[in-house]
Short mmCIF file of C-alpha atoms in Angstrom, two decimals:
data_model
loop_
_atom_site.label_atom_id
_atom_site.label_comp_id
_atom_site.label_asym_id
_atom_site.label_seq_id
_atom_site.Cartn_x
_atom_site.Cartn_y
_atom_site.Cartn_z
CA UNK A 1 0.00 0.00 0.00
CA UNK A 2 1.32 3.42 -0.64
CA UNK A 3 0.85 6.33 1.78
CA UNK A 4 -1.10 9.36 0.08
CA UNK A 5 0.36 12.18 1.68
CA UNK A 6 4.43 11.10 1.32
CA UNK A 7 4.42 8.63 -1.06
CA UNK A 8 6.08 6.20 0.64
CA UNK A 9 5.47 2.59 -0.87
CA UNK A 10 5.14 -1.20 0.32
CA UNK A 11 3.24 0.05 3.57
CA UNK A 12 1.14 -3.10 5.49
CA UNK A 13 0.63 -1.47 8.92
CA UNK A 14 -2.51 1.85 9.39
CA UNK A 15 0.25 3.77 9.69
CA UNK A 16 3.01 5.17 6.89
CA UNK A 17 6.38 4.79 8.98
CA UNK A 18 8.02 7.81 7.36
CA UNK A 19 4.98 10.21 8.23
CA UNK A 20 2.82 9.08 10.50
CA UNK A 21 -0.82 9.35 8.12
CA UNK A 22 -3.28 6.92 8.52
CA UNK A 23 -3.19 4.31 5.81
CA UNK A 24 -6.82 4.15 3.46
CA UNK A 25 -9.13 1.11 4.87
CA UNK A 26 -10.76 -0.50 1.94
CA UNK A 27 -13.25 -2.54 4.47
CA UNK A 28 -17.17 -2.58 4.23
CA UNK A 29 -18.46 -0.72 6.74
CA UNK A 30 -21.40 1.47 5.77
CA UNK A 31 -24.30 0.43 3.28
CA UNK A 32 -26.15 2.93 1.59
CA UNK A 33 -29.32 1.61 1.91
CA UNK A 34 -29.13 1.83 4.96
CA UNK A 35 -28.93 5.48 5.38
CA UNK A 36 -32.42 5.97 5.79
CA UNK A 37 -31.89 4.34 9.37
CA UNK A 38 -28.66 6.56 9.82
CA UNK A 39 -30.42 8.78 12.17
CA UNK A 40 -31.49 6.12 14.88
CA UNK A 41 -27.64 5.03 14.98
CA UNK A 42 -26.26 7.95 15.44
CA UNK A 43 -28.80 9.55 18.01
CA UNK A 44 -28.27 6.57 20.08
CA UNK A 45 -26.11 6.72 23.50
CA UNK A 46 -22.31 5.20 22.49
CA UNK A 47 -21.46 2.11 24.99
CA UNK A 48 -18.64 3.01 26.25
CA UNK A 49 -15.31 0.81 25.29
CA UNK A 50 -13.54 -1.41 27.55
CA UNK A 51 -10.50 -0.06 26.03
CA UNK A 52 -7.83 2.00 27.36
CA UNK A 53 -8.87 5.42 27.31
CA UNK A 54 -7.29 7.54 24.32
CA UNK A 55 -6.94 10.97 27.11
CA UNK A 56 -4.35 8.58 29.12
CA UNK A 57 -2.39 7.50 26.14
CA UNK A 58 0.96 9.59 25.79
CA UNK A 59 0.77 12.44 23.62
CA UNK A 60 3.29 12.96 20.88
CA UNK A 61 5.10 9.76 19.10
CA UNK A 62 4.83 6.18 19.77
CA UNK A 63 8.50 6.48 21.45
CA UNK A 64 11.36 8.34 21.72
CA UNK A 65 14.36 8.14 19.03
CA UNK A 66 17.23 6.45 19.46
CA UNK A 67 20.81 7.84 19.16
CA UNK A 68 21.14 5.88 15.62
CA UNK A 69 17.50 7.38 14.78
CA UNK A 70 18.37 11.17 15.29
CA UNK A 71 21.80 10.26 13.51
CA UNK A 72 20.45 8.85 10.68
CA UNK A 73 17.58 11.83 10.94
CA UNK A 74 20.85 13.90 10.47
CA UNK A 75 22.25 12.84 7.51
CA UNK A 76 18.83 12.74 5.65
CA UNK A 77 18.31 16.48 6.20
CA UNK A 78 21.66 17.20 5.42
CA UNK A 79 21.07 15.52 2.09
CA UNK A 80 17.63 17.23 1.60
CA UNK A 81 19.42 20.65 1.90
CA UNK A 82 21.51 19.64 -0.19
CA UNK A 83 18.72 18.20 -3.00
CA UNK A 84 16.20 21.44 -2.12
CA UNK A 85 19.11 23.92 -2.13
CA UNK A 86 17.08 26.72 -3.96
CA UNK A 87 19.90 28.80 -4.00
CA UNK A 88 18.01 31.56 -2.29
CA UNK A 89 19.24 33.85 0.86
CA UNK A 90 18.40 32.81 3.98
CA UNK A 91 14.67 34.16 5.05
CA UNK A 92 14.78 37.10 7.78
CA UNK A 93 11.40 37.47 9.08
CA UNK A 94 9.73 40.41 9.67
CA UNK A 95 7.85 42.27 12.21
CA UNK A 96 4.96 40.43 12.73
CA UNK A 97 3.26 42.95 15.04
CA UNK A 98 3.23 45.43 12.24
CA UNK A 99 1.73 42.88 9.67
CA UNK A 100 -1.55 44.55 10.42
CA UNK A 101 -0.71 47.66 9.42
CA UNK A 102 1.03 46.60 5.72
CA UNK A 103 -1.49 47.78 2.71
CA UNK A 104 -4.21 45.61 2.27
CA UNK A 105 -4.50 43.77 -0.56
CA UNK A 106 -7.67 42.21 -0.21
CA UNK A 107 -8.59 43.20 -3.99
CA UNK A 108 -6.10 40.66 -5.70
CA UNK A 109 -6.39 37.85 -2.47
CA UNK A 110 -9.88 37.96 -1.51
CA UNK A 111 -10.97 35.62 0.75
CA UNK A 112 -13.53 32.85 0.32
CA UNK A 113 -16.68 33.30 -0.05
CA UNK A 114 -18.55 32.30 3.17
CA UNK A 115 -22.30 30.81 3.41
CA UNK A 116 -24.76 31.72 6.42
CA UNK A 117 -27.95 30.04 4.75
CA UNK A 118 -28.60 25.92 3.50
CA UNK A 119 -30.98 24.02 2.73
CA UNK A 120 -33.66 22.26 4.32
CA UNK A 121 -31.83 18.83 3.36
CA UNK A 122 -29.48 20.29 6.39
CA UNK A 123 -31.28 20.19 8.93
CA UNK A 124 -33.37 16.56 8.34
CA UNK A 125 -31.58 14.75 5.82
CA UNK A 126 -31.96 15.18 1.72
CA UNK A 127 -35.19 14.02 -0.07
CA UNK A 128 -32.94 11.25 -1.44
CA UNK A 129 -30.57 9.71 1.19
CA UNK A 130 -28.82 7.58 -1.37
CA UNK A 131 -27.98 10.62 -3.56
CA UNK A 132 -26.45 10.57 -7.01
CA UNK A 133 -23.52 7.46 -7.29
CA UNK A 134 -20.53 8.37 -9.76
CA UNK A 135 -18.64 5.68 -9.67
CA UNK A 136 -15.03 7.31 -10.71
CA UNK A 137 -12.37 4.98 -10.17
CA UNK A 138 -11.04 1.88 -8.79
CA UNK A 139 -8.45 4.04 -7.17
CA UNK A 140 -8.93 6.47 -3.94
CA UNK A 141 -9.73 10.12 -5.01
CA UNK A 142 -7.67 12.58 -3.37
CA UNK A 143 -8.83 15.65 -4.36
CA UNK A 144 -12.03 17.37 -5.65
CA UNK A 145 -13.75 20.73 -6.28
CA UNK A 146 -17.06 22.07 -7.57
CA UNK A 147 -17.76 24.88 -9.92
CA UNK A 148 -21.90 25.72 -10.30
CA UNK A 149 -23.13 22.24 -11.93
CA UNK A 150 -19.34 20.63 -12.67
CA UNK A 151 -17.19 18.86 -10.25
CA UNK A 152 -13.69 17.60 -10.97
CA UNK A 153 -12.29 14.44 -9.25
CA UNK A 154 -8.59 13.81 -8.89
CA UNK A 155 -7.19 10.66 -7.25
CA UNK A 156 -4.54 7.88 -7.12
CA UNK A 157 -5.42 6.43 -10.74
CA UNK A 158 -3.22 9.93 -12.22
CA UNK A 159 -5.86 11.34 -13.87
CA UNK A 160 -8.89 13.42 -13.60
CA UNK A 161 -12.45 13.34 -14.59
CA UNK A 162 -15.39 16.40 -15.07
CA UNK A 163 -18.48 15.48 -14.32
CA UNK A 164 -22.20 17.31 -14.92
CA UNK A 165 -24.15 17.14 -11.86
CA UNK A 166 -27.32 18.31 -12.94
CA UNK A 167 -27.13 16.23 -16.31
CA UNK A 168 -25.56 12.93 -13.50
CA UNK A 169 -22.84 12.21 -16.22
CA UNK A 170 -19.18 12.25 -17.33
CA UNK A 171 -18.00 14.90 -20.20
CA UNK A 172 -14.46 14.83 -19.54
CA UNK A 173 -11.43 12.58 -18.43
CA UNK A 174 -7.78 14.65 -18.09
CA UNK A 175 -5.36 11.95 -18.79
CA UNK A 176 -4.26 11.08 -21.94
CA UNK A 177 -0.75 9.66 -23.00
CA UNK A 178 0.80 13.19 -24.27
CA UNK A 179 -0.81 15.48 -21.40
CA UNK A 180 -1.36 15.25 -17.75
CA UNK A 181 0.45 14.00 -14.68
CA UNK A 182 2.33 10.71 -14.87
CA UNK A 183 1.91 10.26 -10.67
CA UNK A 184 -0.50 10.44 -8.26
CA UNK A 185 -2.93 13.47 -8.76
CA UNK A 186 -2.70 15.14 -4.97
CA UNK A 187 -4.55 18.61 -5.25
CA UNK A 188 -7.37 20.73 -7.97
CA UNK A 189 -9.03 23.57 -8.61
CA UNK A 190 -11.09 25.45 -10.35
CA UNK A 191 -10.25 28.86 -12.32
CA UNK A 192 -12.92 31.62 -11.86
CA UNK A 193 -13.45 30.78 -16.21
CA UNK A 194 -13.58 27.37 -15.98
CA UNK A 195 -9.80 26.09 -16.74
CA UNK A 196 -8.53 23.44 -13.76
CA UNK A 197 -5.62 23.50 -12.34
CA UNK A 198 -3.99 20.25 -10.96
CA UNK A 199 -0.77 19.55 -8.76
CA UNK A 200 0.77 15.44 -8.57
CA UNK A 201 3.15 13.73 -6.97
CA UNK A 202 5.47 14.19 -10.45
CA UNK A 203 6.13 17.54 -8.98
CA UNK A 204 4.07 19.24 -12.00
CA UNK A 205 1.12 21.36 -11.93
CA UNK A 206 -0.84 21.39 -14.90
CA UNK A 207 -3.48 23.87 -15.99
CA UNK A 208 -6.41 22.43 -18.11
CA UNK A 209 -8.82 24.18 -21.33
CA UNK A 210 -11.92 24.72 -20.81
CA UNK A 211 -12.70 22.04 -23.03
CA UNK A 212 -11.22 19.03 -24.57
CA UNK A 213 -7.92 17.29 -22.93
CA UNK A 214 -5.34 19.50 -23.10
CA UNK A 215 -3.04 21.24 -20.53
CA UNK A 216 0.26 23.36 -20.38
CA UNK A 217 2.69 22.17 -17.82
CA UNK A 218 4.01 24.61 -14.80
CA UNK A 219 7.02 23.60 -14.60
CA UNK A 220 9.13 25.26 -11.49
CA UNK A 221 8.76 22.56 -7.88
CA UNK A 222 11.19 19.67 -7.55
CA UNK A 223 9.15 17.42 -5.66
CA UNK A 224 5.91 16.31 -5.32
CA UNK A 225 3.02 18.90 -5.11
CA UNK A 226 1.23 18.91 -1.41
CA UNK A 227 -1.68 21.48 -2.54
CA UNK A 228 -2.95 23.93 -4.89
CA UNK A 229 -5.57 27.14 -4.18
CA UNK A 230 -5.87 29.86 -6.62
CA UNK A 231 -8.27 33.35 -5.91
CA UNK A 232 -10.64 34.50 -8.56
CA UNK A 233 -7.92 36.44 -10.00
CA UNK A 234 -6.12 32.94 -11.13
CA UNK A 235 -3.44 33.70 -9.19
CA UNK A 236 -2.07 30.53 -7.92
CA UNK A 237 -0.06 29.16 -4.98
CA UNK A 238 1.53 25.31 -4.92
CA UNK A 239 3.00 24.17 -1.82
CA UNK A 240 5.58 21.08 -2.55
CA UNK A 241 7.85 18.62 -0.67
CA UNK A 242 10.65 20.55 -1.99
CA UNK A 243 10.56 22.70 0.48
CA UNK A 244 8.84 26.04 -1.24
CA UNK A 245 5.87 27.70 -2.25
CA UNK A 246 5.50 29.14 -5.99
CA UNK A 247 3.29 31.67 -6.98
CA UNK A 248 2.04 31.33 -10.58
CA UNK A 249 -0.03 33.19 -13.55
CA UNK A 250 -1.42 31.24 -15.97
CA UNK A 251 1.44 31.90 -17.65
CA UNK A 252 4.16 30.64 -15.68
CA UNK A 253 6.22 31.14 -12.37
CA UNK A 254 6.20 34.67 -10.68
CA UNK A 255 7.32 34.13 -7.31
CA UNK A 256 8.92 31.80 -4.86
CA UNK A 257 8.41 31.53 -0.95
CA UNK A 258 11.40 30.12 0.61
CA UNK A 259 12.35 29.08 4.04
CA UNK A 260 10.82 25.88 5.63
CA UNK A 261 13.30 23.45 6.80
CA UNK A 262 10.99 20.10 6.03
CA UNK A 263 8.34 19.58 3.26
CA UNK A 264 5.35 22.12 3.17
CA UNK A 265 2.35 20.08 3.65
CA UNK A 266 -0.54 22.57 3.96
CA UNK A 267 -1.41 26.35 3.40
CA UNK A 268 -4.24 28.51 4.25
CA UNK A 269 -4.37 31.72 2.08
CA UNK A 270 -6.79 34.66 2.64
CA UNK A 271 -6.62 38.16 1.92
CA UNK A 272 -2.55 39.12 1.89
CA UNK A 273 -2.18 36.74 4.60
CA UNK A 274 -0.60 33.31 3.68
CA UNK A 275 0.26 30.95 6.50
CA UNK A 276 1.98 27.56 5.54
CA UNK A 277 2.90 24.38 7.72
CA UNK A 278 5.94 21.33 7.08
CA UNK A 279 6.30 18.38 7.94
CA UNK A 280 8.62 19.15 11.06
CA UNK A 281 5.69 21.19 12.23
CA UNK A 282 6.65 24.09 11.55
CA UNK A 283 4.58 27.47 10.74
CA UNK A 284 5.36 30.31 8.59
CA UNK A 285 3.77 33.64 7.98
CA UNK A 286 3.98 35.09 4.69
CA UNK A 287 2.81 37.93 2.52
CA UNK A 288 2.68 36.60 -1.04
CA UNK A 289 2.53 40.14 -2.69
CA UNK A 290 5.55 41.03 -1.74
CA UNK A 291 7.28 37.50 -1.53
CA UNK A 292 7.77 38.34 2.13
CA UNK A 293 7.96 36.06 5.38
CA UNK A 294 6.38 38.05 7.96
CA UNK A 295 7.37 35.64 10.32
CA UNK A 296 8.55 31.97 11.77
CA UNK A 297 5.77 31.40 13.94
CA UNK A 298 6.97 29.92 17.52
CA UNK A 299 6.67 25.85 18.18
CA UNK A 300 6.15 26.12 21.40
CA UNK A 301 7.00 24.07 24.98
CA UNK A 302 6.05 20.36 23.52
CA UNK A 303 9.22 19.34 21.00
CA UNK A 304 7.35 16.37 20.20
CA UNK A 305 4.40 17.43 17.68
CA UNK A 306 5.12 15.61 14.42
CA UNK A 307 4.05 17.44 11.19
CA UNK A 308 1.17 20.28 11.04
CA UNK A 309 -2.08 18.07 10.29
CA UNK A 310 -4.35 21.37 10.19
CA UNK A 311 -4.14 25.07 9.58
CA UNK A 312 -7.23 27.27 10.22
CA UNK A 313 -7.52 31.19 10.01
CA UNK A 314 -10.15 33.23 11.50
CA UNK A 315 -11.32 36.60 10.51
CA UNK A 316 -10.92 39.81 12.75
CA UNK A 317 -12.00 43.46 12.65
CA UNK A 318 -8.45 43.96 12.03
CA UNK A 319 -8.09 41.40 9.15
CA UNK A 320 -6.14 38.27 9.12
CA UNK A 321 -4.92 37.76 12.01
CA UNK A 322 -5.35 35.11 14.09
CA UNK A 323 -3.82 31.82 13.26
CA UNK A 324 -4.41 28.36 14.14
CA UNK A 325 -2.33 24.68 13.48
CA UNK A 326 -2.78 21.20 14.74
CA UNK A 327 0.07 18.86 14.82
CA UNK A 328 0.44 14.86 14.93
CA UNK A 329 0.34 15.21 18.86
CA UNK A 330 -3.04 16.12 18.99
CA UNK A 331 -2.55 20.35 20.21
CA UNK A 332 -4.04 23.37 18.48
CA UNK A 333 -1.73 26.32 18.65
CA UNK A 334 -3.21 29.81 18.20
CA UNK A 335 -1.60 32.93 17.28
CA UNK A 336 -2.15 36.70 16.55
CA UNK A 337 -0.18 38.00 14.55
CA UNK A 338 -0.46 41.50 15.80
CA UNK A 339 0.99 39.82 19.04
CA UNK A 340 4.34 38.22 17.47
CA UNK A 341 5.51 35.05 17.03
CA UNK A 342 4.54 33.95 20.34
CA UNK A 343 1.55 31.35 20.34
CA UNK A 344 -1.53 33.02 22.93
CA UNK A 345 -2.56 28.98 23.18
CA UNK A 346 -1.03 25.78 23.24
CA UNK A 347 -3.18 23.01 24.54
CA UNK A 348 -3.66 18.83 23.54
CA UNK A 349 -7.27 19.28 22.27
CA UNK A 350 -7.20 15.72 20.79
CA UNK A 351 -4.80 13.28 22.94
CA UNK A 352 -3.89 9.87 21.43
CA UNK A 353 -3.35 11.02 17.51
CA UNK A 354 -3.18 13.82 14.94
CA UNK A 355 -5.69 16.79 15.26
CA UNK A 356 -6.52 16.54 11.47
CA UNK A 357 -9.47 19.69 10.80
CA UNK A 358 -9.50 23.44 12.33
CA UNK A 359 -12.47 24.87 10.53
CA UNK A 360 -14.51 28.03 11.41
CA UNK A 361 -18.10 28.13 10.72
CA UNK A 362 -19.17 29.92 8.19
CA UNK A 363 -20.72 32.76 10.72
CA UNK A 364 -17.36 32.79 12.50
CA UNK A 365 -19.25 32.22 15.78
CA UNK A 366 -17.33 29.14 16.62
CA UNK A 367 -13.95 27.46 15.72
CA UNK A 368 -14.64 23.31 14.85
CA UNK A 369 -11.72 20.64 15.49
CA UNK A 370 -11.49 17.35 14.90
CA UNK A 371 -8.77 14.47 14.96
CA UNK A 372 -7.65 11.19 15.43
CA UNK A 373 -9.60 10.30 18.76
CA UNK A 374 -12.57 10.21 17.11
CA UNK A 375 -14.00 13.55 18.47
CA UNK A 376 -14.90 16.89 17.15
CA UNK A 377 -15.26 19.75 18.91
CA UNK A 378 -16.88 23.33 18.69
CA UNK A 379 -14.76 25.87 20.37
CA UNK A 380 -15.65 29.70 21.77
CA UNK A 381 -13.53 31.52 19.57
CA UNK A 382 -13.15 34.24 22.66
CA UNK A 383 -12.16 31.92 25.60
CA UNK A 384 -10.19 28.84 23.35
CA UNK A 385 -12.35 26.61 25.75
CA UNK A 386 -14.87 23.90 24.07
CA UNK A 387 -18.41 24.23 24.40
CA UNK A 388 -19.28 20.65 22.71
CA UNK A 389 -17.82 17.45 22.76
CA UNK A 390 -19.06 15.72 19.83
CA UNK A 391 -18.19 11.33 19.78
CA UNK A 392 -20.59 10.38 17.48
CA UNK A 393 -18.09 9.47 14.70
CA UNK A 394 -16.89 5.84 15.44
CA UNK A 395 -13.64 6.34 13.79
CA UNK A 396 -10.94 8.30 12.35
CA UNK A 397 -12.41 11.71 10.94
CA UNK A 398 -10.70 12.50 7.72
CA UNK A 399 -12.91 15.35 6.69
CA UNK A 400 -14.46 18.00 7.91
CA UNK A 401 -16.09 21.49 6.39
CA UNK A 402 -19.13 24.07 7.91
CA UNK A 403 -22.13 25.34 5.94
CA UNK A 404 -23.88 28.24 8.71
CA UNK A 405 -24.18 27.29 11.82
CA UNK A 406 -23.83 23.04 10.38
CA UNK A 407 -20.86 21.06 10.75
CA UNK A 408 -20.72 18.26 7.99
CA UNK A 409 -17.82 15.62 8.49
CA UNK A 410 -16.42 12.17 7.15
CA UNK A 411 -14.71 9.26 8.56
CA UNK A 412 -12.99 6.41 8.05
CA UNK A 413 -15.72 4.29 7.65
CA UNK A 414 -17.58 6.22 4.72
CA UNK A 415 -19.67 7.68 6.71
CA UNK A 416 -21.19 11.28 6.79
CA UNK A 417 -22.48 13.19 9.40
CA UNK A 418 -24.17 16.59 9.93
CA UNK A 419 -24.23 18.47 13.21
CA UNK A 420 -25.52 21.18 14.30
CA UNK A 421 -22.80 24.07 15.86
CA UNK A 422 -24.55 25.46 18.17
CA UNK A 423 -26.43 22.74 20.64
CA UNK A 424 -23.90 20.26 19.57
CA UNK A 425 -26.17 17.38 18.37
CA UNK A 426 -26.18 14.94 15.78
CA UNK A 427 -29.11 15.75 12.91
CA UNK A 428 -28.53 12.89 10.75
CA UNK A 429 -26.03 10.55 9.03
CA UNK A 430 -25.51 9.70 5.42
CA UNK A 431 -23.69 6.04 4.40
CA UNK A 432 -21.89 7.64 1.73
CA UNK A 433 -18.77 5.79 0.98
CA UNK A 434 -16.63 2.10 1.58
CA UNK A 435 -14.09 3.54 2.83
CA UNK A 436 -12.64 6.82 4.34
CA UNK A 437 -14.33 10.22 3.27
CA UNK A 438 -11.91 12.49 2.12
CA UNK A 439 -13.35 15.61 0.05
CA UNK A 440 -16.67 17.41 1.29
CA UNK A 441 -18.02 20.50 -0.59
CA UNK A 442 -21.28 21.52 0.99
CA UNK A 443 -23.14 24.23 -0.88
CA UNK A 444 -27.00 25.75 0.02
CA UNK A 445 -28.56 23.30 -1.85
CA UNK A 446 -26.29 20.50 -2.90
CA UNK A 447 -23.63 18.54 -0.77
CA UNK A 448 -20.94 16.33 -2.93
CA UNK A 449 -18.69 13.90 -1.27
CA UNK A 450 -16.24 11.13 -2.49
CA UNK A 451 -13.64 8.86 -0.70
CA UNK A 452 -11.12 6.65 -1.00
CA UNK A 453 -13.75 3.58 -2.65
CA UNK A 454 -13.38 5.66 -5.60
CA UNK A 455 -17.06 6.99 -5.73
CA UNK A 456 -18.20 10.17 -6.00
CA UNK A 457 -22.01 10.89 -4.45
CA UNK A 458 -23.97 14.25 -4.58
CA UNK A 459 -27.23 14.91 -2.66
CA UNK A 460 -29.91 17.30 -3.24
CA UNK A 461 -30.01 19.94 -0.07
CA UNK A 462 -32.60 22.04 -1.22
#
């Protein structure tokens, strides 16, 4: 089995050894006929387990390295400096207190759209509980996005497909043997006209016509591509395991954001705020206009976090500024950047595994986790303190996005659930994959999700 964050190949265990993700789970666990008696399950009181508690499992790594471990650790980053060397200066961070005052460029990096109305399908389920199957590919999709009635796919098979919603069929498949990625297809989006852009594990990004199968290659990263996001002025931002982020038009490279010491494995971009997280876990501040690192945000007392799992961002009267990360150990850190580098909170929200969603809702009136222990929970954004402990998931939660005041989340055994923000209880579940759920778009009146079964299933919200 190969690990679909790192690569890493001939994996038996749940976990990958070299990163730590949890390994896909191609079991049968959730029917989708039987979503219609979803609601009963879920609004049922859990048993609870025999087990060993996760809150008195050790937080952090399974154990300590060895001598030969941080030795060997040594020499491999030693060699990566030497593969990434980018041949750029060393990055001096800036003033991070004054970020707030730097022009606003809110014009060219707007910030997504948010939603505080849905559907009645959110609140008691969608008139068709077994939605629309599209049934993609044998192989796990990794990465989707919607665009009005189209939604692209991308996934582990190297290619992409484009599929109508409202006509519930395929008009396009991206892969062909003279265009498109040769790897694993890890990231997409869609350009405010309709062109896709793609990033793979071939280190390429490649930005697709409107119609037909064709695509011009981006050629600039030297490793695999982690993500892609572009604004609806198609200016686009790739992070990669090479160390960087590149800043594109859809004509080529225009910038480069140097300065992370391990692979950048997530961003979160809004406004002239970028924040990005590695795989060492750590967190940088940037300003992509200007190319500039505002700052190396601090790590913090526990040395033992693993890589950032989760980067959320939170809006303020004074912009940007607050910042949020989880880590493999289970904490949330949370800056503000008018503060400095120093984190205002650093606590182990989710003990016993990776916190692997910070989310806000869409009214910004509470701050959602969720992570490895199974649990999500809805957070004052004021005090940092929860207000709900939601356990209704059953196992790992993969996936996790907010539509008003509704939480909508996936797990490891395909299925879907919606809560509701603010009393904290369950509304309903949905069936909706094999396996784990890994892309959820939620929109007013339509909800798509797909998974690592390969299937792709939208439902009707209205």
């Amino acid at each position: 089995m190969q690990c679909v964050s790192c690569g890493q190949g001939g994996l038996t265990g749940k976990f990958c050894t070299e990163c730590g993700t949890r390994l896909p789970e191609r079991r049968m666990t959730a029917n989708r006929s039987s979503a219609s008696s979803s609601r009963d399950v879920y609004q049922q009181q859990r048993v609870p387990s025999k087990r060993t508690s996760l809150a008195n499992m050790p937080v952090g790594l399974s154990k300590p390295m060895t001598a030969k471990g941080s030795a060997i650790r040594g020499a491999m980053d030693d060699l990566a400096d030497e593969v990434f060397d980018n041949g750029s200066s060393p990055v001096q961070p800036g003033d991070l207190a004054s970020a707030q005052n730097r022009p606003c460029t809110a014009r060219t990096y707007r910030a997504p759209v948010t939603c505080t109305a849905h559907g009645r399908g959110y609140e008691c389920g969608p008139s068709n509980e077994a939605g629309d199957l599209f049934d993609t590919s044998d192989r796990n999709i990794l990465c989707m996005d919607v665009q009005g009635d189209e939604v692209v796919v991308g996934g582990a098979d190297h290619g992409l497909k484009v599929y109508n919603l409202k006509r519930k069929r395929e008009t396009r498949t991206l892969y062909t043997k003279r265009y498109g990625h040769s790897d694993w297809v890890t990231s997409c989006q869609y350009l405010s006209d309709g062109r896709i852009v793609s990033g793979g594990q071939d280190g390429k990004l490649c930005l697709w016509a409107r119609a037909g199968v064709r695509c011009t290659d981006l050629m600039g990263h030297t490793a695999s591509i982690s993500e892609v996001k572009c604004n609806d002025n198609d200016v686009i931002i790739s992070s990669s395991y090479d160390r960087t982020l590149r800043i594109w038009s859809t004509a080529g490279l225009t910038g480069t954001l140097a300065g992370h010491k391990q692979p950048v494995m997530d961003f979160i971009w809004q406004h002239s705020t970028l924040v990005s997280g590695d795989r060492g876990g750590g967190v940088m501040a940037w300003d992509p206009e200007s190319e500039a690192c505002l700052g190396v945000l601090q790590a913090g007392t526990n040395t033992r976090r693993g890589q950032c799992s989760a980067l959320g961002m939170a809006d303020t009267a004074g912009g940007d500024n607050v910042v949020m990360a989880g880590d493999q150990s289970g904490s949330l850190r949370v800056w503000d950047l008018r503060q400095g580098p120093e984190a205002i909170f650093d606590s182990v929200l989710h003990p016993g595994g990776a916190l692997t969603a910070i989310t806000p809702t869409s009214m910004s009136s509470h701050i959602i986790t969720a992570g490895a222990d199974k649990r999500i929970l809805v957070i004052d954004p004021r005090t940092l303190s929860p207000i709900h402990t939601i356990t209704s998931h059953k196992d790992f939660i993969y996936s996790v996005e907010t539509i008003a005041n509704k939480i909508v989340s996936g797990d490891g055994m395909g299925w879907v659930l919606v809560h509701n923000a603010d009393t904290g209880k369950c509304n309903y579940g949905l069936g909706s994959n094999k396996a784990a759920v890994r892309c959820i778009h939620p929109e007013p009146s339509r909800l798509v999700v797909s998974g690592d079964d390969g299937s792709m299933t939208s439902y009707d919200m209205s």
